[in-house]
Structures are given as C-alpha cells and as structure tokens.
Amino acid sequence: MTTDKKIKCENCGNLTPSYNTVCLSSEDNLQTICLKCYNKTIAGALGEDYQHMDFEPIIIKDSDEIEHKFHFLHRLLGHIQTIESFELVEGSPGGYEFSVIGDPKEDLFELFTKLYERMKRALNKKHIYRDEGTRSWQITEEDIVHGQISCEHDSSDFDRIPMVIIDGKEISWEDFGQMLMTYEGFNFKFQIFDRSDEMD
Ligand SMILES: [Zn+2]
C-alpha cells in the first residue's frame, strides 16, 4: 500500500509530501511548514536572498541494471546546507539514501554534482548477492560490506529491531547474521561513518 500522504504547509498552504516538511516549535505553538518556506525563513534570518531550486527525481541504474528513482531535498541550516537523496518505499524515504554537506555559500549545483557522482559510484558497487541455491544473501568476493543502519518499520520505540540497508536493499538483522555465518571463525572490523561521509 502506498502512503504518500500529503501535508498542508501552514505557511504557503501548498500540499506537500510529509518528508518535505519541517516541524517548527516556538514557545506557544507547533507549525508544520514545507522545506521551501523553511529555507526561505533561514535565508531571511541570515539576511540573504533565497533562490529555491526544485530537484526533479532522477533514475540511476545499479550494477544489476535495476532502476532506482531518487528524490532530493535541499535544506539550509544556517552554518551548513545539505542535499539529501533517497528512494521511496511505501511513500517514505527508504532504500538507498545519500546526503552531502556544504558551506551555505557553496554553489548549489556544484554540491548537487558532488552528491550525484557519489550516488553513481555507490550504485556501481555490489556488496551482496542473492544465492538462489541456499536462498540467502551472501557477501561478494571482496569481503566488504557498506551499508546503513536502520530499524524494522514496525518495531516500537522501546524495542527497536535493527535492520541494515545494503546496496539499497533492506536486510533483516537475522539475514545479516546468516550472511556472516559463511565466515564463521574469521575476524571482522566494524566502523561507523557519518551519513554524509563516503565510505572508501
Ligand atoms: Zn510552504
């Protein structure tokens, strides 16, 4: 079921997907506004003009020739600006996710190019493959896995079940564990990166 629920921006009145909104809280109220209005507010506070740029979704093929459709969000945060890219799974960000951080003065198109190049490099890599013989996921010959730490969609806030996203695929904690069993007795190294860092 698709749940691309739209929310009305309390500033401009436009309907926008919930992932494109920001919740602003002040002393006595809570306001949900779209990112465009949010960025305008931040730029205004910094005394700068804000030129809004809509990034159209882009399709990139992975190493298996499977198409991935990416959506983009641009966020001004005062001392930094970010562009995030993500796929949609049932109307919410999921699958492959990337982000890039830049100086607020940095050219937006240059920042976007940096992100796009990184996305293409990542989609060209393959860390896992499906072994139809054993009906399990396996790590490719390089013995390296890059991924994102996430949690099961239906796990509660109090009892969160981990899940990892590798090559844009949601892999359950159990499947991830099974993947490691090919290497029983081997040593491993586990390193955490910021989501805007490239892991090479
Ligand atoms: Zn708005």
CSV table of C-alpha atoms and ligand atoms in Angstrom, one decimal:
chain,number,residue,atom,x,y,z
A,1,MET,CA,0.0,0.0,0.0
A,2,THR,CA,1.3,3.4,-0.8
A,3,THR,CA,1.1,6.0,1.9
A,4,ASP,CA,2.3,9.1,0.1
A,5,LYS,CA,0.3,11.3,2.5
A,6,LYS,CA,0.4,15.0,1.7
A,7,ILE,CA,0.5,17.6,4.4
A,8,LYS,CA,-0.6,21.2,4.0
A,9,CYS,CA,2.2,23.8,4.7
A,10,GLU,CA,0.9,26.2,7.3
A,11,ASN,CA,2.8,29.0,5.7
A,12,CYS,CA,2.2,28.9,2.0
A,13,GLY,CA,-0.8,26.5,2.0
A,14,ASN,CA,0.7,24.1,-0.5
A,15,LEU,CA,0.2,20.4,-0.2
A,16,THR,CA,3.5,18.6,0.1
A,17,PRO,CA,4.7,15.0,1.0
A,18,SER,CA,5.4,14.7,4.7
A,19,TYR,CA,9.1,14.0,4.1
A,20,ASN,CA,9.3,17.5,2.6
A,21,THR,CA,8.1,19.3,5.7
A,22,VAL,CA,9.7,20.6,8.9
A,23,CYS,CA,8.1,20.9,12.3
A,24,LEU,CA,8.9,24.3,13.9
A,25,SER,CA,8.2,24.8,17.5
A,26,SER,CA,8.1,28.1,19.2
A,27,GLU,CA,7.1,28.9,22.8
A,28,ASP,CA,3.4,28.5,22.3
A,29,ASN,CA,2.8,26.7,19.0
A,30,LEU,CA,3.9,24.0,16.7
A,31,GLN,CA,3.9,24.7,13.0
A,32,THR,CA,4.4,22.3,10.1
A,33,ILE,CA,5.9,24.1,7.0
A,34,CYS,CA,7.3,22.9,3.7
A,35,LEU,CA,11.1,22.9,3.2
A,36,LYS,CA,10.8,25.8,0.7
A,37,CYS,CA,9.2,28.0,3.3
A,38,TYR,CA,11.7,26.8,5.9
A,39,ASN,CA,14.7,27.5,3.7
A,40,LYS,CA,13.3,31.0,2.9
A,41,THR,CA,13.0,31.7,6.7
A,42,ILE,CA,16.5,30.6,7.4
A,43,ALA,CA,17.9,32.6,4.5
A,44,GLY,CA,15.9,35.6,5.7
A,45,ALA,CA,17.3,35.3,9.2
A,46,LEU,CA,20.8,35.3,7.7
A,47,GLY,CA,19.9,38.4,5.6
A,48,GLU,CA,20.3,36.5,2.3
A,49,ASP,CA,18.2,36.0,-0.7
A,50,TYR,CA,16.9,32.5,-1.2
A,51,GLN,CA,16.6,31.1,-4.7
A,52,HIS,CA,14.5,28.0,-4.5
A,53,MET,CA,15.6,25.1,-6.7
A,54,ASP,CA,13.4,22.1,-7.3
A,55,PHE,CA,15.4,19.0,-8.0
A,56,GLU,CA,13.4,16.7,-10.3
A,57,PRO,CA,13.7,13.0,-9.4
A,58,ILE,CA,16.5,11.1,-11.2
A,59,ILE,CA,16.7,7.5,-12.2
A,60,ILE,CA,20.1,5.7,-11.8
A,61,LYS,CA,20.7,2.0,-12.7
A,62,ASP,CA,22.6,-0.2,-10.3
A,63,SER,CA,25.1,-2.9,-11.2
A,64,ASP,CA,22.3,-5.3,-11.9
A,65,GLU,CA,20.7,-2.9,-14.3
A,66,ILE,CA,17.8,-2.3,-11.9
A,67,GLU,CA,16.5,1.3,-11.9
A,68,HIS,CA,16.3,3.4,-8.7
A,69,LYS,CA,14.3,6.6,-8.6
A,70,PHE,CA,15.8,9.2,-6.3
A,71,HIS,CA,14.1,12.2,-4.8
A,72,PHE,CA,16.0,15.2,-3.4
A,73,LEU,CA,15.7,17.6,-0.5
A,74,HIS,CA,17.7,20.7,-0.1
A,75,ARG,CA,18.0,22.1,3.5
A,76,LEU,CA,19.5,25.3,4.7
A,77,LEU,CA,20.7,25.0,8.3
A,78,GLY,CA,22.4,28.3,8.9
A,79,HIS,CA,26.1,27.4,9.0
A,80,ILE,CA,25.7,24.5,6.6
A,81,GLN,CA,23.5,23.4,3.7
A,82,THR,CA,22.6,19.8,2.8
A,83,ILE,CA,21.2,17.9,-0.1
A,84,GLU,CA,19.7,14.5,0.7
A,85,SER,CA,18.7,11.9,-1.8
A,86,PHE,CA,16.5,8.9,-1.2
A,87,GLU,CA,14.2,6.4,-2.8
A,88,LEU,CA,10.6,6.0,-1.6
A,89,VAL,CA,9.4,2.8,0.0
A,90,GLU,CA,5.7,2.9,0.5
A,91,GLY,CA,5.7,6.7,0.4
A,92,SER,CA,8.5,7.2,2.9
A,93,PRO,CA,12.3,7.6,2.4
A,94,GLY,CA,13.9,4.1,2.2
A,95,GLY,CA,16.3,2.0,0.1
A,96,TYR,CA,19.4,3.9,-0.9
A,97,GLU,CA,19.9,7.2,0.9
A,98,PHE,CA,22.7,9.7,0.5
A,99,SER,CA,23.5,13.1,1.8
A,100,VAL,CA,26.1,15.8,1.2
A,101,ILE,CA,27.0,18.7,3.4
A,102,GLY,CA,28.4,22.0,2.1
A,103,ASP,CA,29.1,25.6,3.1
A,104,PRO,CA,25.9,27.8,2.7
A,105,LYS,CA,27.8,29.9,0.2
A,106,GLU,CA,28.8,26.9,-1.9
A,107,ASP,CA,27.2,26.7,-5.3
A,108,LEU,CA,24.1,24.5,-5.1
A,109,PHE,CA,24.7,22.9,-8.5
A,110,GLU,CA,28.3,22.0,-7.5
A,111,LEU,CA,27.1,20.5,-4.3
A,112,PHE,CA,24.4,18.6,-6.2
A,113,THR,CA,27.1,17.3,-8.7
A,114,LYS,CA,29.2,16.0,-5.8
A,115,LEU,CA,26.2,14.1,-4.5
A,116,TYR,CA,25.2,12.7,-7.9
A,117,GLU,CA,28.8,11.4,-8.6
A,118,ARG,CA,28.8,9.8,-5.2
A,119,MET,CA,25.4,8.1,-5.9
A,120,LYS,CA,26.6,6.8,-9.2
A,121,ARG,CA,29.8,5.4,-7.6
A,122,ALA,CA,27.8,3.7,-4.9
A,123,LEU,CA,25.2,2.2,-7.2
A,124,ASN,CA,28.0,0.7,-9.3
A,125,LYS,CA,29.2,-1.3,-6.4
A,126,LYS,CA,27.8,-4.6,-5.3
A,127,HIS,CA,28.5,-5.8,-1.8
A,128,ILE,CA,25.9,-8.6,-1.6
A,129,TYR,CA,24.2,-11.0,-4.0
A,130,ARG,CA,21.3,-13.4,-3.7
A,131,ASP,CA,22.4,-17.1,-3.7
A,132,GLU,CA,19.4,-18.8,-5.1
A,133,GLY,CA,20.8,-22.2,-4.2
A,134,THR,CA,20.8,-21.5,-0.5
A,135,ARG,CA,18.1,-18.8,-0.8
A,136,SER,CA,20.2,-16.5,1.2
A,137,TRP,CA,22.1,-13.2,0.8
A,138,GLN,CA,25.9,-13.6,0.5
A,139,ILE,CA,28.8,-11.1,0.7
A,140,THR,CA,30.6,-10.7,-2.6
A,141,GLU,CA,34.2,-11.8,-3.1
A,142,GLU,CA,35.7,-8.6,-1.9
A,143,ASP,CA,34.5,-9.4,1.7
A,144,ILE,CA,33.5,-5.8,2.3
A,145,VAL,CA,30.0,-4.6,3.2
A,146,HIS,CA,28.9,-1.0,3.1
A,147,GLY,CA,25.5,-0.1,4.4
A,148,GLN,CA,23.2,2.0,6.5
A,149,ILE,CA,22.0,1.2,10.0
A,150,SER,CA,18.2,1.3,10.1
A,151,CYS,CA,15.4,-0.3,12.1
A,152,GLU,CA,12.5,-2.5,11.2
A,153,HIS,CA,9.5,-0.4,10.1
A,154,ASP,CA,7.1,-2.0,12.6
A,155,SER,CA,9.4,-2.1,15.6
A,156,SER,CA,8.3,0.0,18.6
A,157,ASP,CA,10.2,3.0,20.0
A,158,PHE,CA,11.0,0.9,23.1
A,159,ASP,CA,12.1,-2.3,21.5
A,160,ARG,CA,13.7,-1.4,18.2
A,161,ILE,CA,14.7,-4.2,15.9
A,162,PRO,CA,17.8,-3.4,13.9
A,163,MET,CA,17.8,-3.7,10.1
A,164,VAL,CA,20.6,-2.8,7.6
A,165,ILE,CA,20.3,-1.3,4.2
A,166,ILE,CA,23.0,-2.8,1.8
A,167,ASP,CA,23.0,-2.0,-1.9
A,168,GLY,CA,19.7,-0.2,-1.4
A,169,LYS,CA,18.1,-3.4,-0.1
A,170,GLU,CA,16.5,-3.8,3.3
A,171,ILE,CA,18.3,-6.8,5.0
A,172,SER,CA,16.9,-8.0,8.3
A,173,TRP,CA,19.2,-8.4,11.3
A,174,GLU,CA,18.7,-12.2,11.1
A,175,ASP,CA,19.6,-12.3,7.4
A,176,PHE,CA,22.6,-10.2,8.0
A,177,GLY,CA,23.7,-12.6,10.8
A,178,GLN,CA,23.2,-15.5,8.4
A,179,MET,CA,25.3,-13.8,5.8
A,180,LEU,CA,28.2,-13.7,8.3
A,181,MET,CA,27.9,-17.4,9.0
A,182,THR,CA,29.8,-18.1,5.8
A,183,TYR,CA,32.8,-16.6,7.7
A,184,GLU,CA,32.4,-18.4,11.0
A,185,GLY,CA,35.7,-18.2,12.8
A,186,PHE,CA,37.0,-15.3,10.8
A,187,ASN,CA,37.7,-11.8,12.4
A,188,PHE,CA,36.0,-8.7,11.3
A,189,LYS,CA,36.3,-4.9,11.6
A,190,PHE,CA,33.3,-2.7,12.1
A,191,GLN,CA,33.5,1.1,11.6
A,192,ILE,CA,30.8,3.7,11.8
A,193,PHE,CA,30.6,6.7,9.4
A,194,ASP,CA,28.6,9.9,9.3
A,195,ARG,CA,25.8,9.6,6.8
A,196,SER,CA,27.4,12.3,4.6
A,197,ASP,CA,30.8,10.6,4.5
A,198,GLU,CA,31.8,8.4,1.6
A,199,MET,CA,33.0,5.1,2.9
A,200,ASP,CA,36.0,4.5,0.8
B,1,ZN,ZN,5.3,26.4,2.3
